[in-house]
Coordinates of C-alpha atoms and ligand atoms in Angstrom, one line a residue:
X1436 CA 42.5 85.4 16.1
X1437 CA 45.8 86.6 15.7
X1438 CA 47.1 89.6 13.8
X1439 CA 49.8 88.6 12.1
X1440 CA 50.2 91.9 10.3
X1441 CA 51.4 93.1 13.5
X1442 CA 54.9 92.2 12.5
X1443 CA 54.6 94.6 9.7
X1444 CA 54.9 97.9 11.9
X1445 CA 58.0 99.2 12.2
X1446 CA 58.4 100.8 15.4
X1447 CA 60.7 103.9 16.1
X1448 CA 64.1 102.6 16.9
X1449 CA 65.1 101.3 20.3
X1450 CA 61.6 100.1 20.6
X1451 CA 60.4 96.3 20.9
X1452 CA 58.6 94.7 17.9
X1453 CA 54.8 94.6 19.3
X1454 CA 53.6 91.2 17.9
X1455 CA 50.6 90.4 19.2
X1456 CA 48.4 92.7 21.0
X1457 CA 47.3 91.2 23.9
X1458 CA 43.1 91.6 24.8
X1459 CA 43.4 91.1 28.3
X1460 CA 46.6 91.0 31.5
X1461 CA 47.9 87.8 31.4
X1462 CA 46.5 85.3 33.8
X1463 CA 49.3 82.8 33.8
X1464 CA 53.2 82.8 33.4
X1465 CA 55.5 85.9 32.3
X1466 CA 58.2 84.5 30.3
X1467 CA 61.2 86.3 28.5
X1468 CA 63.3 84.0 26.6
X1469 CA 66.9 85.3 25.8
X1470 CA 68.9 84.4 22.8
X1471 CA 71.7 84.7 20.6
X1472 CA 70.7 83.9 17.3
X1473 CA 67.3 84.3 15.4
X1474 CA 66.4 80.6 15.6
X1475 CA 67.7 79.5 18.8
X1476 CA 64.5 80.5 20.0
X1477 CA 63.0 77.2 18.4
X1478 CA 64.5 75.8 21.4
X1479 CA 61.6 76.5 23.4
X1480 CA 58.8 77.1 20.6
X1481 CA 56.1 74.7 22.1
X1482 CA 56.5 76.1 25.6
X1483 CA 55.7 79.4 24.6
X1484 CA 53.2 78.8 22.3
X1485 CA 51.3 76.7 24.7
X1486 CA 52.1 79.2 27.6
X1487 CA 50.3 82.1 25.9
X1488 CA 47.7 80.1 24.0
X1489 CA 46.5 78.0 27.2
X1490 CA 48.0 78.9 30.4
X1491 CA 47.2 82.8 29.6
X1492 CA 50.8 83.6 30.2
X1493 CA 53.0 86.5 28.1
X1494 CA 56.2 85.4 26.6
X1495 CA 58.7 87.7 24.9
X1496 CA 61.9 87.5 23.0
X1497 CA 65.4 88.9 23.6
X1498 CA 67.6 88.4 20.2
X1499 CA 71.7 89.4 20.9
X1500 CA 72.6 89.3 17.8
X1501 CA 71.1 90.2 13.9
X1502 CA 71.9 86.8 13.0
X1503 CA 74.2 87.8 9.7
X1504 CA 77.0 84.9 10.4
X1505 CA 73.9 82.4 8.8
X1506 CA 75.1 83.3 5.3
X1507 CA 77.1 79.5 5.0
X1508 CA 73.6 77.9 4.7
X1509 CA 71.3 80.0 2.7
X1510 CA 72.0 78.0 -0.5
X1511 CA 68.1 77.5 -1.2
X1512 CA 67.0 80.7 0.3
X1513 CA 68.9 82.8 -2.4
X1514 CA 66.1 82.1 -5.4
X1515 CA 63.2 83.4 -2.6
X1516 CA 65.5 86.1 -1.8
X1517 CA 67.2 87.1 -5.0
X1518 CA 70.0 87.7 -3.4
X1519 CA 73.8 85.6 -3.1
X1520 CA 73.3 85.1 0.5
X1521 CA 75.9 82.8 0.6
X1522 CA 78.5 85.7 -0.2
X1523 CA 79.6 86.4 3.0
X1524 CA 79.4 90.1 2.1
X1525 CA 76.3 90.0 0.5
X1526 CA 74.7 87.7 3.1
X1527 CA 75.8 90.1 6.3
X1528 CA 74.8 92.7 4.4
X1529 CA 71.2 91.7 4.2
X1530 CA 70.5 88.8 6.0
X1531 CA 69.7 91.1 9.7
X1532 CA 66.8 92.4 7.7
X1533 CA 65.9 88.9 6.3
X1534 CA 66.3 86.9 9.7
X1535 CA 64.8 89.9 11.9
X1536 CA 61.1 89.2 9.5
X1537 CA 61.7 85.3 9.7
X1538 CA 62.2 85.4 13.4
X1539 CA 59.0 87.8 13.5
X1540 CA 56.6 85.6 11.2
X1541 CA 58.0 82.6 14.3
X1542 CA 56.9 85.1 16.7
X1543 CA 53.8 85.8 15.7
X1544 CA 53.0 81.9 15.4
X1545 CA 54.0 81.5 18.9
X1546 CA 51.9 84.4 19.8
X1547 CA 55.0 85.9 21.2
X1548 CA 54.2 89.8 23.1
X1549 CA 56.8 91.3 22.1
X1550 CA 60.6 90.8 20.2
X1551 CA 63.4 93.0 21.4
X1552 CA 66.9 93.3 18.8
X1553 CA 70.2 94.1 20.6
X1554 CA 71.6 94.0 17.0
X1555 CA 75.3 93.3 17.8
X1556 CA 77.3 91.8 15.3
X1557 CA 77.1 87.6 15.0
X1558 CA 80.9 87.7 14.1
X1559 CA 81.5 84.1 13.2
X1560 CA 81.4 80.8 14.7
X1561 CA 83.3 79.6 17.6
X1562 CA 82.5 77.3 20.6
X1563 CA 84.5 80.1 22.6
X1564 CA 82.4 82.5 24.5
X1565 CA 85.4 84.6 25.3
X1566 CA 85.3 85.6 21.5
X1567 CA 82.7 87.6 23.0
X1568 CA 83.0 88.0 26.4
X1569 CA 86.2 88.7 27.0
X1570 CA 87.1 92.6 28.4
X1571 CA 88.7 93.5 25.6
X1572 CA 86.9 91.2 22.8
X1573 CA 85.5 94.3 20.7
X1574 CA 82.8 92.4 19.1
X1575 CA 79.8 93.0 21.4
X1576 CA 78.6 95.9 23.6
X1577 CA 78.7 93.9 26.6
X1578 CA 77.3 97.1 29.0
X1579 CA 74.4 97.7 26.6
X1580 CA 73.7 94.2 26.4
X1581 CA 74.0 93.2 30.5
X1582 CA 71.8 97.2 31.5
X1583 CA 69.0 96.1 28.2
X1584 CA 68.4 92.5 30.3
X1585 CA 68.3 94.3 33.5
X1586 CA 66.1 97.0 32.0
X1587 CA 63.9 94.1 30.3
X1588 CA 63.5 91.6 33.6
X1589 CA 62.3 94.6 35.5
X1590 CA 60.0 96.1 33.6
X1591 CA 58.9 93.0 32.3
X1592 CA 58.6 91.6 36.1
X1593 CA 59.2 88.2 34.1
X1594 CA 58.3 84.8 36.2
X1595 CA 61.1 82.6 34.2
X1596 CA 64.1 83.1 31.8
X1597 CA 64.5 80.9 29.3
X1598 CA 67.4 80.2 27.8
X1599 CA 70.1 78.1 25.8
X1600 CA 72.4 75.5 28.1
X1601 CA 75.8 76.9 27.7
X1602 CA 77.9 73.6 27.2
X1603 CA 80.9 73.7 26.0
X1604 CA 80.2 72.4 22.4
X1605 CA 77.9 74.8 21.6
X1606 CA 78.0 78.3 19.6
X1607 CA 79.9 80.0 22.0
X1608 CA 77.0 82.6 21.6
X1609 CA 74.6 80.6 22.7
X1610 CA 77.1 80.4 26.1
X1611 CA 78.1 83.5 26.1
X1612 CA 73.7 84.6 25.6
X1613 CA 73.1 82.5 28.7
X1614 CA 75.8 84.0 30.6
X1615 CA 74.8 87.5 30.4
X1616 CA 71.3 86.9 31.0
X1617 CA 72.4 85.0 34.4
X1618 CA 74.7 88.1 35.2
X1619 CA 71.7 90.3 34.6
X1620 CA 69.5 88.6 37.2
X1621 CA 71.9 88.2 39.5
X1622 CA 72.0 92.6 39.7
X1623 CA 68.4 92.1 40.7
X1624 CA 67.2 92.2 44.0
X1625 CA 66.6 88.5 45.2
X1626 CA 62.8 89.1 45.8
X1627 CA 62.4 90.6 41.9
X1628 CA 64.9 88.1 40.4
X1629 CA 63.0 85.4 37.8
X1630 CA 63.8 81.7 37.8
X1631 CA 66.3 81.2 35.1
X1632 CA 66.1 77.9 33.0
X1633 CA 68.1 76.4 30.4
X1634 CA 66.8 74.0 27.3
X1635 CA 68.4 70.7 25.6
X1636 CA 66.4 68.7 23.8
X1637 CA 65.6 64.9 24.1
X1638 CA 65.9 63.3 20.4
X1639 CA 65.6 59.8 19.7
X1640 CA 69.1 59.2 20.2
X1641 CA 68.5 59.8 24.2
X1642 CA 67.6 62.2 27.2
X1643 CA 70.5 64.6 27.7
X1644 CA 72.4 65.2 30.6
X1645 CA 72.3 68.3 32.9
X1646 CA 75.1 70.6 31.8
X1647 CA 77.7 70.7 33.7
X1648 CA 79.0 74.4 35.5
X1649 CA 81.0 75.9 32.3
X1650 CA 84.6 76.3 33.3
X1651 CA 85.5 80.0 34.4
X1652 CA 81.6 80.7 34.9
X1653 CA 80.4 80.0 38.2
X1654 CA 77.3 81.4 37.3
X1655 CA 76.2 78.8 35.2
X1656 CA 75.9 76.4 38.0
X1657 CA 72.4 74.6 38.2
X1658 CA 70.4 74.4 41.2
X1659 CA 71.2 71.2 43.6
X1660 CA 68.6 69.4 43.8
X1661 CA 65.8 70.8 41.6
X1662 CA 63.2 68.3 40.3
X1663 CA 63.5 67.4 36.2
X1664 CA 61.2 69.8 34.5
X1665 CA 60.2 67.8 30.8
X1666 CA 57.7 69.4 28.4
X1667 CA 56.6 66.6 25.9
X1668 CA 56.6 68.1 22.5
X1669 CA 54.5 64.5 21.4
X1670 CA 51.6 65.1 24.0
X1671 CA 48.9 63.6 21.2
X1672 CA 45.9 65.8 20.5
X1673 CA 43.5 66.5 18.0
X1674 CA 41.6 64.1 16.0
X1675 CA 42.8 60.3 17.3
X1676 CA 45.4 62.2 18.8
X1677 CA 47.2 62.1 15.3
X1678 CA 48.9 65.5 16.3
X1679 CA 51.3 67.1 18.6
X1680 CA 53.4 70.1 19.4
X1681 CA 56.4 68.9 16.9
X1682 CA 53.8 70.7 14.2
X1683 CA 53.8 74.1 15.8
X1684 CA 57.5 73.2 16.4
X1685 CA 58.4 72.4 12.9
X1686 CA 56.3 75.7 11.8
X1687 CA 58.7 78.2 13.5
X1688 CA 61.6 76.3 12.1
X1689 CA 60.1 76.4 8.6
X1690 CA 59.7 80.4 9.0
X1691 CA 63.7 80.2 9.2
X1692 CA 63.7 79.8 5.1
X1693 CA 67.4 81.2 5.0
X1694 CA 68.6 79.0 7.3
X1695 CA 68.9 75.8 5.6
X1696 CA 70.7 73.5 8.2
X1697 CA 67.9 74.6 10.6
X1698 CA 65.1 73.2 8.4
X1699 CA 66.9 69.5 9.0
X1700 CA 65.6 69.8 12.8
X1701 CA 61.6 69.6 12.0
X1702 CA 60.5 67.0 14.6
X1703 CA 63.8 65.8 16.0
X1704 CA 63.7 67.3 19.0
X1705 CA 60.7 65.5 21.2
X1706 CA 60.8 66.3 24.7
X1707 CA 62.4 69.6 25.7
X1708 CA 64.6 69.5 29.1
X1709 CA 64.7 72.4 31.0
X1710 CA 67.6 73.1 33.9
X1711 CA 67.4 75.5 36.6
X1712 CA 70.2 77.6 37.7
X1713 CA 71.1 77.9 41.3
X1714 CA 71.2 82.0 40.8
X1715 CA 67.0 82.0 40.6
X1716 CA 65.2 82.7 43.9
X1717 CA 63.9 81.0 46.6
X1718 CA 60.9 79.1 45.9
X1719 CA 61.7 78.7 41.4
X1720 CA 61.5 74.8 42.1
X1721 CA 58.2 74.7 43.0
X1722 CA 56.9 77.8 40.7
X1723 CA 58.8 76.1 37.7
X1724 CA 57.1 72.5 38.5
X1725 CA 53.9 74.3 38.9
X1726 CA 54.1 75.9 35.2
X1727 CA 55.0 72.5 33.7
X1728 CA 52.7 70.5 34.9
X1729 CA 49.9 73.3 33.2
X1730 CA 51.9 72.9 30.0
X1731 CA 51.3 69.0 30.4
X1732 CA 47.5 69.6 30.8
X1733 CA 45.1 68.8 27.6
X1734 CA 45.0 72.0 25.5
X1735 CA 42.3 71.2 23.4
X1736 CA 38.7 69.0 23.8
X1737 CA 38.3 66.3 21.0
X1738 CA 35.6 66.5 18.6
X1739 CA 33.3 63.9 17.5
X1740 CA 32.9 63.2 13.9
X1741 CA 29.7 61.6 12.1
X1742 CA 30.7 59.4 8.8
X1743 CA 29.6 62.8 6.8
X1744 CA 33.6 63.8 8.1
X1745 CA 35.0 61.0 6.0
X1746 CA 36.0 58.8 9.0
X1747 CA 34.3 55.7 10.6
X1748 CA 35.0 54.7 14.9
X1749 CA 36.8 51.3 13.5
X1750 CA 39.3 52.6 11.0
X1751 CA 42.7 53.6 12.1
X1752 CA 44.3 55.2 8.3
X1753 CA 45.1 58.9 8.2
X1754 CA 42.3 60.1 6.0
X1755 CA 43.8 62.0 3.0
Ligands
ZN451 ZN1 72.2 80.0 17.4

């Protein structure tokens, strides 16, 4: 059982968020995902959920940024907050505090180890990364971002890093996120280095396409050659397979109550594409494959249910 009061202690600064504390060594993959945003970590919800909760892997959370540029889209969240997030000075005044508990009440529903906060500034929107990135941008402490991954990957002696796919159209946060975390690895000694993965999301409007190397960023090319690695958010379980990973999914989302825009994403997203980059060793093919295809095993055994359950072998309606 998990102890979701765990995200309640405050821990001296500097120091990761312990969110849940973990019985035994993990058995199975070490994942760190690395993001921008609180939120963007939805991306990849269902793989780290079903990581830690059947492979026996550890996953844990890098957040860039406090998150205080959401304040455009916290119309509904201002009665549960009692607070005019929308204000933009209001908003990035409080929202860090408000999106740092969301992102933790997510974290502890993915049974997430650990949540580490750069707290740099989310300045404002802008499909540039150089808003950030660039030498002399001033938004960002680009050194204490780039020696924290370092510091994390190898102490954390992480299998995979998960990530956003830095495309062009996106936040250029979300690029700029991805970018440093490749530039990270690549200061790591080949034989500690993790496989580094990026996430887009298949919708009903269609698979997406590998993303193409971002201009000026030659470290955001993908590996040649590397197999397609798909986990299937609508893998059917439970009883007559009525459910799927869309629920656990949708439940991180929903934890994201001042993000309203977010909340329009519950069960959109159905099978999650991940990309490999060609900076992650020797051998990530194969490991990555090999960690999919566990994700794609049956988490959990069906029960039987006598009529006393409300339910008969012949009928096919949802019971209420
Ligand atoms: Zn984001």
């Amino acid at each position: 059982m998990l102890a979701l009061a765990a995200c309640t202690s405050t821990p001296k600064p500097g120091q990761p968020w312990v969110v849940t504390q973990l019985e035994a060594p993990a058995t199975g993959p070490r994942v760190l995902g690395v993001y921008a945003h609180p939120d963007d970590e939805t991306s990849a919800a269902a793989i780290l959920y079903k990581t830690r909760a059947h492979l026996g892997g550890v996953c844990d959370l890098l957040l860039i940024t406090n998150g205080e540029g959401g304040f455009k889209y916290s119309t509904l969240a201002e009665d549960l907050y009692e607070a005019e997030l929308t204000d933009e000075s209001v908003g990035r005044a409080l929202l860090p505090e408000i999106r740092r508990d969301e992102f933790l009440e997510g974290c502890a529903l993915m049974q997430i180890r650990a949540a580490y906060f750069l707290e740099q500034t989310d300045h404002r929107y802008s499909t540039d990364p150089e808003e950030v990135l660039a030498s002399d941008a001033g938004v960002w402490d680009l050194d204490r971002i780039e020696d924290a991954l370092v510091e994390r990957m190898t102490l954390g002696r992480y299998d995979f890093i998960l990530t956003l796919a830095p495309t062009p159209q996106t936040h250029g946060h979300h690029q700029a996120a991805t970018i440093l975390a490749l530039r990270a690895a690549a200061r790591l000694p080949a034989d500690q280095r993790p496989a580094l993965l990026c996430a887009r999301q298949e919708t009903a409007d269609g698979a997406p396409d590998p993303p193409a190397i971002l201009a000026g960023y030659p470290e955001t090319a993908l590996a040649a050659g590397a197999p397609p690695l798909i986990f299937d958010r609508t893998q059917p379980f439970g009883h007559r397979g009525r459910l799927d990973y869309r629920v656990l999914v949708n439940w991180v989302i929903a934890a994201h109550k001042s993000q309203g825009t977010m909340q329009l994403a519950m069960s959109r997203g159905l099978r999650t594409h991940l990309f490999l980059f060609a900076l992650s060793p020797p051998g990530s093919a194969a490991a990555a494959e090999a960690w999919l295809a566990g994700l794609a095993q049956p988490q959990f055994t069906p029960r039987e249910y006598s009529s006393s359950a409300g339910t008969n072998a012949s009928s096919s309606t949802p019971i209420q």
